[in-house]
Amino acid sequence: MQFTAKQIGEFLNGTIEGDENAQVSTLSKIEDGAAGSLCFLSNPKYENYLYKTEASVVIVSQDFVALQPVKSTLVKVKDPYSAFSILLDKYNEVLNMSKDEVGIHNSSYVHPSAKIGQNVYIGPFCCVEENVEIGDNTKIHAQSYIGADTKVGAEGIIFPGVKLYRHTVVGNRVIIHANAVIGSDGFGFAPQADGSYNKIAQIGNVVIEDDVEIGANTTIDRATMGSTYVRKGVKLDNLIQIAHNVDVGSHSVVAAQSGISGSTKLGENSVIGGQVGIAGHLNLGKRTQVGAQAGINFDTEENKQWHGSPAQPLKEWMRSTVIFKKLPEVDKRVRELEAKIAHLTAIIEKLTTTQTQ
């Protein structure tokens, strides 16, 4: 399908600078822009590509002023990144309209007691156990498992190989990517006198609220008792571990390879970088921000930024980083001073001995 710059501008409530009849049929990164493509510029460090790109249309900020001639037609909007994401969603929707799958594949098993909503798709080799409820327009792709007494809301997408253990609750418009495991046992073991460990039964469940997205191979453990919560609007990257009885606050984002230990509460609108480790039984305040590879083993206040392991407030960490970089130089200077002190000490001792004689 083709769209003109004028149509794009009207859809995004933007203004046109250049040929409003310029046509695009695909999306691209600005550095890869070719004739017929649409791209965007939001980060100033990529501005140089704008003057070289062959893209037919580029979305830019409404206050952008070109420093060199631009061949592309510009669509000026308030927030180029958000505007482009809206177009990506629309483009994806158009692509999938022609293959909107509905129905249950004949290789899948659905228990007779399961309640399946309207326009649901269940792909090949899926298993839907007893008393499961699946809301309208939800898509469940190949080789996924939906355990007994699980509830899945409307308008969701469950990608191939996802496993939802029994009693899991999934809200509306939730996206769960391939091979995620929701509701596996929490890591609970009681140490014994002989050094062995007895498993503690995990009898709770996982509750995932509306508009959550969960990345591939992410695992969320069921609660020991009660529920593990992933609140409304949370976005979890790939390869994340959420332990038993954790409560991830609404509209928080967590990057790949991070882990949150048992019974920790993460405040709403928090941002957790990649490979962050968070200890158990903590309370992290609202809008907490944690830099990549940081380690948190204490409660945090609201609106604080943390970096490093063990974590420090941002400004302290920056100062510590500067000092750390200078350690080889400081070590060299200390050794030189020690050598000078030793030399002076030897001279003083020699003079003292001579005077005594």
mmCIF file of C-alpha atoms in Angstrom:
data_model
loop_
_atom_site.group_PDB
_atom_site.id
_atom_site.type_symbol
_atom_site.label_atom_id
_atom_site.label_comp_id
_atom_site.label_asym_id
_atom_site.label_seq_id
_atom_site.Cartn_x
_atom_site.Cartn_y
_atom_site.Cartn_z
ATOM 1 C CA MET A 1 0.000 0.000 0.000
ATOM 2 C CA GLN A 2 1.104 3.544 -0.698
ATOM 3 C CA PHE A 3 0.515 6.707 1.310
ATOM 4 C CA THR A 4 1.264 10.326 0.530
ATOM 5 C CA ALA A 5 3.013 12.791 2.799
ATOM 6 C CA LYS A 6 -0.277 14.688 2.999
ATOM 7 C CA GLN A 7 -2.147 11.609 4.278
ATOM 8 C CA ILE A 8 0.578 10.937 6.837
ATOM 9 C CA GLY A 9 0.531 14.562 7.988
ATOM 10 C CA GLU A 10 -3.245 14.488 8.425
ATOM 11 C CA PHE A 11 -3.077 11.194 10.351
ATOM 12 C CA LEU A 12 -0.412 12.553 12.716
ATOM 13 C CA ASN A 13 -1.777 16.122 12.918
ATOM 14 C CA GLY A 14 1.531 17.335 11.510
ATOM 15 C CA THR A 15 2.558 20.009 9.032
ATOM 16 C CA ILE A 16 4.163 19.358 5.651
ATOM 17 C CA GLU A 17 7.382 20.935 4.412
ATOM 18 C CA GLY A 18 8.070 19.907 0.830
ATOM 19 C CA ASP A 19 6.081 17.834 -1.665
ATOM 20 C CA GLU A 20 2.815 16.811 -0.034
ATOM 21 C CA ASN A 21 2.252 14.282 -2.827
ATOM 22 C CA ALA A 22 5.473 12.364 -2.105
ATOM 23 C CA GLN A 23 4.570 8.687 -1.766
ATOM 24 C CA VAL A 24 5.868 5.986 0.569
ATOM 25 C CA SER A 25 5.215 2.262 0.686
ATOM 26 C CA THR A 26 7.635 1.081 3.379
ATOM 27 C CA LEU A 27 9.274 2.146 6.641
ATOM 28 C CA SER A 28 13.002 2.351 7.322
ATOM 29 C CA LYS A 29 15.733 3.699 9.596
ATOM 30 C CA ILE A 30 16.987 7.095 8.504
ATOM 31 C CA GLU A 31 20.478 5.759 7.748
ATOM 32 C CA ASP A 32 18.936 3.146 5.420
ATOM 33 C CA GLY A 33 16.328 5.398 3.818
ATOM 34 C CA ALA A 34 15.595 4.779 0.129
ATOM 35 C CA ALA A 35 13.144 6.210 -2.380
ATOM 36 C CA GLY A 36 9.593 5.304 -1.366
ATOM 37 C CA SER A 37 10.444 4.865 2.318
ATOM 38 C CA LEU A 38 9.344 6.748 5.424
ATOM 39 C CA CYS A 39 11.647 7.306 8.398
ATOM 40 C CA PHE A 40 11.984 9.634 11.380
ATOM 41 C CA LEU A 41 14.550 11.836 13.125
ATOM 42 C CA SER A 42 14.299 12.375 16.880
ATOM 43 C CA ASN A 43 17.893 12.091 18.104
ATOM 44 C CA PRO A 44 20.078 15.073 17.066
ATOM 45 C CA LYS A 45 23.139 12.851 16.658
ATOM 46 C CA TYR A 46 21.495 11.312 13.583
ATOM 47 C CA GLU A 47 20.758 14.668 11.956
ATOM 48 C CA ASN A 48 23.639 14.258 9.516
ATOM 49 C CA TYR A 49 21.793 11.338 7.900
ATOM 50 C CA LEU A 50 18.875 13.620 7.070
ATOM 51 C CA TYR A 51 20.992 15.519 4.559
ATOM 52 C CA LYS A 52 22.103 12.269 2.879
ATOM 53 C CA THR A 53 19.021 10.068 3.013
ATOM 54 C CA GLU A 54 17.074 9.056 -0.086
ATOM 55 C CA ALA A 55 13.902 8.531 1.968
ATOM 56 C CA SER A 56 10.862 10.165 0.386
ATOM 57 C CA VAL A 57 9.366 11.355 3.687
ATOM 58 C CA VAL A 58 10.970 12.006 7.074
ATOM 59 C CA ILE A 59 9.123 12.753 10.324
ATOM 60 C CA VAL A 60 10.871 15.466 12.364
ATOM 61 C CA SER A 61 10.150 17.647 15.373
ATOM 62 C CA GLN A 62 7.892 20.638 14.795
ATOM 63 C CA ASP A 63 10.688 23.019 15.841
ATOM 64 C CA PHE A 64 13.352 21.402 13.637
ATOM 65 C CA VAL A 65 15.320 23.810 11.424
ATOM 66 C CA ALA A 66 17.465 22.289 8.664
ATOM 67 C CA LEU A 67 21.052 23.508 8.448
ATOM 68 C CA GLN A 68 21.529 22.147 4.917
ATOM 69 C CA PRO A 69 19.263 21.426 1.941
ATOM 70 C CA VAL A 70 16.976 18.401 2.447
ATOM 71 C CA LYS A 71 15.716 16.299 -0.469
ATOM 72 C CA SER A 72 13.021 14.533 1.539
ATOM 73 C CA THR A 73 9.575 15.872 2.341
ATOM 74 C CA LEU A 74 9.347 16.641 6.045
ATOM 75 C CA VAL A 75 6.345 15.944 8.264
ATOM 76 C CA LYS A 76 6.694 18.065 11.397
ATOM 77 C CA VAL A 77 5.092 16.767 14.590
ATOM 78 C CA LYS A 78 5.348 17.362 18.332
ATOM 79 C CA ASP A 79 7.093 14.045 19.109
ATOM 80 C CA PRO A 80 8.684 12.232 16.112
ATOM 81 C CA TYR A 81 9.448 9.024 18.037
ATOM 82 C CA SER A 82 5.890 8.598 19.301
ATOM 83 C CA ALA A 83 4.470 9.543 15.906
ATOM 84 C CA PHE A 84 6.591 6.928 14.160
ATOM 85 C CA SER A 85 5.551 4.280 16.702
ATOM 86 C CA ILE A 86 1.913 5.049 15.897
ATOM 87 C CA LEU A 87 2.656 4.520 12.201
ATOM 88 C CA LEU A 88 4.458 1.251 12.965
ATOM 89 C CA ASP A 89 1.357 0.017 14.783
ATOM 90 C CA LYS A 90 -0.852 1.033 11.875
ATOM 91 C CA TYR A 91 1.500 -0.550 9.338
ATOM 92 C CA ASN A 92 1.574 -3.780 11.346
ATOM 93 C CA GLU A 93 -2.217 -3.748 11.570
ATOM 94 C CA VAL A 94 -2.551 -3.352 7.783
ATOM 95 C CA LEU A 95 -0.047 -6.162 7.174
ATOM 96 C CA ASN A 96 -1.987 -8.547 9.395
ATOM 97 C CA MET A 97 -5.479 -7.693 8.174
ATOM 98 C CA SER A 98 -5.173 -10.127 5.276
ATOM 99 C CA LYS A 99 -4.132 -13.004 7.580
ATOM 100 C CA ASP A 100 -6.434 -12.428 10.530
ATOM 101 C CA GLU A 101 -6.642 -15.952 11.876
ATOM 102 C CA VAL A 102 -9.711 -17.260 13.674
ATOM 103 C CA GLY A 103 -10.633 -20.706 14.927
ATOM 104 C CA ILE A 104 -9.021 -23.696 16.586
ATOM 105 C CA HIS A 105 -6.447 -25.708 14.670
ATOM 106 C CA ASN A 106 -7.384 -29.365 14.389
ATOM 107 C CA SER A 107 -4.085 -30.466 15.979
ATOM 108 C CA SER A 108 -4.799 -28.589 19.225
ATOM 109 C CA TYR A 109 -6.524 -29.885 22.357
ATOM 110 C CA VAL A 110 -9.197 -27.766 24.066
ATOM 111 C CA HIS A 111 -10.926 -29.207 27.129
ATOM 112 C CA PRO A 112 -14.728 -29.312 26.772
ATOM 113 C CA SER A 113 -15.138 -27.138 29.881
ATOM 114 C CA ALA A 114 -13.026 -24.292 28.458
ATOM 115 C CA LYS A 115 -14.896 -21.100 27.564
ATOM 116 C CA ILE A 116 -13.617 -19.643 24.304
ATOM 117 C CA GLY A 117 -14.693 -16.116 23.280
ATOM 118 C CA GLN A 118 -15.561 -14.731 19.869
ATOM 119 C CA ASN A 119 -12.977 -14.572 17.067
ATOM 120 C CA VAL A 120 -10.338 -16.420 19.092
ATOM 121 C CA TYR A 121 -7.458 -18.120 17.294
ATOM 122 C CA ILE A 122 -5.733 -21.202 18.748
ATOM 123 C CA GLY A 123 -2.853 -22.367 16.556
ATOM 124 C CA PRO A 124 -1.301 -25.790 15.949
ATOM 125 C CA PHE A 125 -0.366 -28.124 18.813
ATOM 126 C CA CYS A 126 -1.704 -25.976 21.627
ATOM 127 C CA CYS A 127 -3.190 -27.356 24.838
ATOM 128 C CA VAL A 128 -6.031 -25.600 26.679
ATOM 129 C CA GLU A 129 -6.903 -27.330 29.945
ATOM 130 C CA GLU A 130 -10.132 -27.508 31.955
ATOM 131 C CA ASN A 131 -12.063 -24.419 33.079
ATOM 132 C CA VAL A 132 -9.885 -22.045 31.062
ATOM 133 C CA GLU A 133 -11.495 -18.789 29.919
ATOM 134 C CA ILE A 134 -10.199 -16.954 26.847
ATOM 135 C CA GLY A 135 -11.587 -13.533 25.914
ATOM 136 C CA ASP A 136 -12.733 -12.271 22.537
ATOM 137 C CA ASN A 137 -10.238 -11.673 19.709
ATOM 138 C CA THR A 138 -7.269 -13.211 21.535
ATOM 139 C CA LYS A 139 -4.659 -15.055 19.445
ATOM 140 C CA ILE A 140 -2.804 -18.067 20.868
ATOM 141 C CA HIS A 141 -0.045 -19.303 18.616
ATOM 142 C CA ALA A 142 1.522 -22.708 18.072
ATOM 143 C CA GLN A 143 2.662 -24.995 20.893
ATOM 144 C CA SER A 144 1.366 -22.813 23.709
ATOM 145 C CA TYR A 145 0.018 -24.317 26.941
ATOM 146 C CA ILE A 146 -2.840 -22.793 28.958
ATOM 147 C CA GLY A 147 -3.137 -24.503 32.345
ATOM 148 C CA ALA A 148 -6.353 -25.351 34.166
ATOM 149 C CA ASP A 149 -8.453 -22.558 35.674
ATOM 150 C CA THR A 150 -6.458 -19.888 33.831
ATOM 151 C CA LYS A 151 -8.192 -16.742 32.617
ATOM 152 C CA VAL A 152 -6.944 -14.871 29.557
ATOM 153 C CA GLY A 153 -8.559 -11.549 28.670
ATOM 154 C CA ALA A 154 -9.645 -10.083 25.334
ATOM 155 C CA GLU A 155 -7.544 -8.706 22.473
ATOM 156 C CA GLY A 156 -4.368 -10.473 23.647
ATOM 157 C CA ILE A 157 -1.559 -12.153 21.738
ATOM 158 C CA ILE A 158 0.227 -15.235 23.062
ATOM 159 C CA PHE A 159 3.154 -16.121 20.827
ATOM 160 C CA PRO A 160 4.505 -19.638 20.153
ATOM 161 C CA GLY A 161 5.686 -21.805 23.008
ATOM 162 C CA VAL A 162 4.275 -19.750 25.888
ATOM 163 C CA LYS A 163 3.408 -21.688 29.042
ATOM 164 C CA LEU A 164 0.743 -20.411 31.435
ATOM 165 C CA TYR A 165 0.586 -22.588 34.553
ATOM 166 C CA ARG A 166 -2.757 -23.234 36.239
ATOM 167 C CA HIS A 167 -4.689 -20.415 37.947
ATOM 168 C CA THR A 168 -2.817 -17.691 36.049
ATOM 169 C CA VAL A 169 -4.850 -14.528 35.415
ATOM 170 C CA VAL A 170 -4.060 -12.477 32.313
ATOM 171 C CA GLY A 171 -5.812 -9.175 31.593
ATOM 172 C CA ASN A 172 -6.924 -7.557 28.363
ATOM 173 C CA ARG A 173 -4.607 -6.554 25.498
ATOM 174 C CA VAL A 174 -1.677 -8.448 26.982
ATOM 175 C CA ILE A 175 1.165 -9.537 24.682
ATOM 176 C CA ILE A 176 3.314 -12.485 25.778
ATOM 177 C CA HIS A 177 6.267 -13.332 23.551
ATOM 178 C CA ALA A 178 7.653 -16.729 22.640
ATOM 179 C CA ASN A 179 8.686 -19.220 25.310
ATOM 180 C CA ALA A 180 7.772 -17.058 28.286
ATOM 181 C CA VAL A 181 6.809 -19.120 31.345
ATOM 182 C CA ILE A 182 4.173 -17.662 33.646
ATOM 183 C CA GLY A 183 3.322 -19.315 36.955
ATOM 184 C CA SER A 184 6.216 -21.705 37.455
ATOM 185 C CA ASP A 185 7.093 -22.504 41.076
ATOM 186 C CA GLY A 186 8.709 -19.860 43.214
ATOM 187 C CA PHE A 187 12.202 -20.638 44.496
ATOM 188 C CA GLY A 188 11.243 -21.809 47.978
ATOM 189 C CA PHE A 189 13.258 -24.400 49.905
ATOM 190 C CA ALA A 190 13.645 -24.980 53.649
ATOM 191 C CA PRO A 191 17.185 -25.864 54.844
ATOM 192 C CA GLN A 192 17.381 -29.026 56.937
ATOM 193 C CA ALA A 193 19.724 -30.040 59.769
ATOM 194 C CA ASP A 194 21.540 -32.502 57.512
ATOM 195 C CA GLY A 195 22.309 -29.787 54.948
ATOM 196 C CA SER A 196 19.586 -30.803 52.493
ATOM 197 C CA TYR A 197 16.610 -28.705 51.389
ATOM 198 C CA ASN A 198 12.898 -29.473 51.504
ATOM 199 C CA LYS A 199 10.722 -27.914 48.820
ATOM 200 C CA ILE A 200 8.081 -25.462 50.059
ATOM 201 C CA ALA A 201 4.829 -25.861 48.128
ATOM 202 C CA GLN A 202 4.002 -22.818 45.995
ATOM 203 C CA ILE A 203 0.207 -22.583 46.065
ATOM 204 C CA GLY A 204 -0.351 -19.020 44.830
ATOM 205 C CA ASN A 205 -0.655 -17.711 41.295
ATOM 206 C CA VAL A 206 0.385 -14.912 38.912
ATOM 207 C CA VAL A 207 -1.863 -11.970 38.045
ATOM 208 C CA ILE A 208 -1.021 -9.952 34.941
ATOM 209 C CA GLU A 209 -3.140 -6.841 34.529
ATOM 210 C CA ASP A 210 -4.255 -5.047 31.333
ATOM 211 C CA ASP A 211 -1.909 -3.718 28.620
ATOM 212 C CA VAL A 212 1.183 -5.594 29.791
ATOM 213 C CA GLU A 213 3.854 -6.831 27.368
ATOM 214 C CA ILE A 214 6.180 -9.667 28.381
ATOM 215 C CA GLY A 215 9.336 -10.478 26.415
ATOM 216 C CA ALA A 216 10.582 -13.801 25.082
ATOM 217 C CA ASN A 217 11.958 -16.329 27.573
ATOM 218 C CA THR A 218 10.926 -14.228 30.546
ATOM 219 C CA THR A 219 9.809 -16.163 33.634
ATOM 220 C CA ILE A 220 7.361 -15.047 36.304
ATOM 221 C CA ASP A 221 7.026 -17.293 39.344
ATOM 222 C CA ARG A 222 3.763 -18.096 41.091
ATOM 223 C CA ALA A 223 3.425 -16.833 44.657
ATOM 224 C CA THR A 224 4.100 -19.068 47.628
ATOM 225 C CA MET A 225 0.709 -17.847 48.872
ATOM 226 C CA GLY A 226 -1.398 -15.075 47.383
ATOM 227 C CA SER A 227 -0.304 -13.649 44.028
ATOM 228 C CA THR A 228 2.683 -12.382 42.108
ATOM 229 C CA TYR A 229 1.532 -9.156 40.404
ATOM 230 C CA VAL A 230 2.505 -7.486 37.147
ATOM 231 C CA ARG A 231 0.414 -4.348 37.197
ATOM 232 C CA LYS A 232 -1.277 -2.434 34.401
ATOM 233 C CA GLY A 233 0.848 -1.209 31.518
ATOM 234 C CA VAL A 234 4.114 -2.864 32.608
ATOM 235 C CA LYS A 235 6.621 -3.673 29.854
ATOM 236 C CA LEU A 236 9.072 -6.516 30.482
ATOM 237 C CA ASP A 237 11.957 -7.203 28.115
ATOM 238 C CA ASN A 238 13.364 -10.629 27.190
ATOM 239 C CA LEU A 239 15.097 -12.971 29.647
ATOM 240 C CA ILE A 240 13.814 -11.414 32.860
ATOM 241 C CA GLN A 241 13.206 -13.269 36.126
ATOM 242 C CA ILE A 242 10.337 -12.098 38.354
ATOM 243 C CA ALA A 243 10.343 -14.138 41.580
ATOM 244 C CA HIS A 244 7.464 -15.283 43.786
ATOM 245 C CA ASN A 245 5.245 -12.649 45.430
ATOM 246 C CA VAL A 246 6.912 -9.755 43.599
ATOM 247 C CA ASP A 247 4.662 -6.781 42.805
ATOM 248 C CA VAL A 248 5.743 -4.828 39.713
ATOM 249 C CA GLY A 249 4.082 -1.405 39.830
ATOM 250 C CA SER A 250 1.954 -0.084 36.984
ATOM 251 C CA HIS A 251 3.619 1.373 33.885
ATOM 252 C CA SER A 252 7.087 0.270 34.942
ATOM 253 C CA VAL A 253 9.627 -0.967 32.388
ATOM 254 C CA VAL A 254 12.327 -3.571 33.004
ATOM 255 C CA ALA A 255 15.146 -4.258 30.514
ATOM 256 C CA ALA A 256 16.626 -7.620 29.551
ATOM 257 C CA GLN A 257 18.407 -10.028 31.900
ATOM 258 C CA SER A 258 17.249 -8.279 35.052
ATOM 259 C CA GLY A 259 16.041 -10.185 38.110
ATOM 260 C CA ILE A 260 13.732 -9.162 40.943
ATOM 261 C CA SER A 261 13.901 -11.380 44.030
ATOM 262 C CA GLY A 262 10.968 -12.629 46.062
ATOM 263 C CA SER A 263 8.436 -10.356 47.775
ATOM 264 C CA THR A 264 9.982 -7.118 46.489
ATOM 265 C CA LYS A 265 7.614 -4.306 45.505
ATOM 266 C CA LEU A 266 8.631 -2.097 42.592
ATOM 267 C CA GLY A 267 6.927 1.305 42.586
ATOM 268 C CA GLU A 268 4.845 2.465 39.648
ATOM 269 C CA ASN A 269 6.501 4.181 36.664
ATOM 270 C CA SER A 270 9.909 2.775 37.585
ATOM 271 C CA VAL A 271 12.637 2.182 34.981
ATOM 272 C CA ILE A 272 15.028 -0.736 35.465
ATOM 273 C CA GLY A 273 18.039 -1.089 33.149
ATOM 274 C CA GLY A 274 19.522 -4.288 31.748
ATOM 275 C CA GLN A 275 21.163 -6.921 33.971
ATOM 276 C CA VAL A 276 19.996 -5.242 37.169
ATOM 277 C CA GLY A 277 19.773 -7.403 40.285
ATOM 278 C CA ILE A 278 17.244 -6.507 42.989
ATOM 279 C CA ALA A 279 17.294 -8.344 46.319
ATOM 280 C CA GLY A 280 14.190 -9.692 48.044
ATOM 281 C CA HIS A 281 11.717 -8.180 50.511
ATOM 282 C CA LEU A 282 12.430 -4.598 49.418
ATOM 283 C CA ASN A 283 10.222 -1.598 48.673
ATOM 284 C CA LEU A 284 11.376 0.540 45.764
ATOM 285 C CA GLY A 285 9.663 3.917 45.571
ATOM 286 C CA LYS A 286 7.620 5.242 42.693
ATOM 287 C CA ARG A 287 9.573 6.361 39.622
ATOM 288 C CA THR A 288 12.761 4.637 40.778
ATOM 289 C CA GLN A 289 15.393 4.546 38.027
ATOM 290 C CA VAL A 290 18.170 1.957 38.095
ATOM 291 C CA GLY A 291 21.088 1.934 35.637
ATOM 292 C CA ALA A 292 22.314 -1.172 33.836
ATOM 293 C CA GLN A 293 24.095 -3.856 35.907
ATOM 294 C CA ALA A 294 23.314 -2.124 39.191
ATOM 295 C CA GLY A 295 22.675 -4.101 42.363
ATOM 296 C CA ILE A 296 19.939 -2.969 44.760
ATOM 297 C CA ASN A 297 19.857 -4.449 48.266
ATOM 298 C CA PHE A 298 18.014 -1.699 50.158
ATOM 299 C CA ASP A 299 14.703 0.160 50.054
ATOM 300 C CA THR A 300 14.627 3.261 47.846
ATOM 301 C CA GLU A 301 12.754 6.549 48.024
ATOM 302 C CA GLU A 302 10.589 7.931 45.226
ATOM 303 C CA ASN A 303 12.112 9.704 42.219
ATOM 304 C CA LYS A 304 15.683 8.516 42.823
ATOM 305 C CA GLN A 305 18.307 7.342 40.313
ATOM 306 C CA TRP A 306 20.705 4.526 41.208
ATOM 307 C CA HIS A 307 23.815 3.188 39.494
ATOM 308 C CA GLY A 308 26.599 0.751 40.282
ATOM 309 C CA SER A 309 26.874 -2.377 42.400
ATOM 310 C CA PRO A 310 26.272 -1.964 45.237
ATOM 311 C CA ALA A 311 24.104 0.854 43.970
ATOM 312 C CA GLN A 312 24.732 4.515 44.760
ATOM 313 C CA PRO A 313 22.789 7.697 44.007
ATOM 314 C CA LEU A 314 23.609 8.894 40.496
ATOM 315 C CA LYS A 315 25.820 11.862 41.464
ATOM 316 C CA GLU A 316 27.816 9.823 43.984
ATOM 317 C CA TRP A 317 28.276 7.041 41.446
ATOM 318 C CA MET A 318 29.522 9.511 38.827
ATOM 319 C CA ARG A 319 32.085 10.893 41.287
ATOM 320 C CA SER A 320 33.127 7.372 42.273
ATOM 321 C CA THR A 321 33.528 6.424 38.607
ATOM 322 C CA VAL A 322 35.870 9.349 38.007
ATOM 323 C CA ILE A 323 37.967 8.351 41.030
ATOM 324 C CA PHE A 324 37.994 4.704 39.983
ATOM 325 C CA LYS A 325 39.367 5.611 36.546
ATOM 326 C CA LYS A 326 42.211 7.472 38.232
ATOM 327 C CA LEU A 327 43.169 4.604 40.560
ATOM 328 C CA PRO A 328 46.130 3.367 38.423
ATOM 329 C CA GLU A 329 47.551 6.892 38.382
ATOM 330 C CA VAL A 330 46.933 7.306 42.125
ATOM 331 C CA ASP A 331 48.562 3.932 42.812
ATOM 332 C CA LYS A 332 51.627 4.970 40.819
ATOM 333 C CA ARG A 333 51.897 8.243 42.715
ATOM 334 C CA VAL A 334 51.495 6.485 46.074
ATOM 335 C CA ARG A 335 54.314 4.068 45.176
ATOM 336 C CA GLU A 336 56.536 6.963 44.122
ATOM 337 C CA LEU A 337 55.797 8.790 47.390
ATOM 338 C CA GLU A 338 56.481 5.644 49.391
ATOM 339 C CA ALA A 339 59.836 5.286 47.643
ATOM 340 C CA LYS A 340 60.709 8.928 48.365
ATOM 341 C CA ILE A 341 59.660 8.572 52.005
ATOM 342 C CA ALA A 342 61.785 5.428 52.322
ATOM 343 C CA HIS A 343 64.762 7.257 50.791
ATOM 344 C CA LEU A 344 64.336 10.266 53.081
ATOM 345 C CA THR A 345 63.910 7.987 56.087
ATOM 346 C CA ALA A 346 67.158 6.226 55.236
ATOM 347 C CA ILE A 347 68.982 9.594 54.961
ATOM 348 C CA ILE A 348 67.560 10.769 58.284
ATOM 349 C CA GLU A 349 68.527 7.522 59.985
ATOM 350 C CA LYS A 350 72.068 7.798 58.552
ATOM 351 C CA LEU A 351 72.394 11.406 59.730
ATOM 352 C CA THR A 352 71.089 10.504 63.169
ATOM 353 C CA THR A 353 73.591 7.639 63.456
ATOM 354 C CA THR A 354 76.496 9.911 62.376
ATOM 355 C CA GLN A 355 75.579 12.613 64.898
ATOM 356 C CA THR A 356 75.341 10.028 67.684
ATOM 357 C CA GLN A 357 78.814 8.757 66.909
#
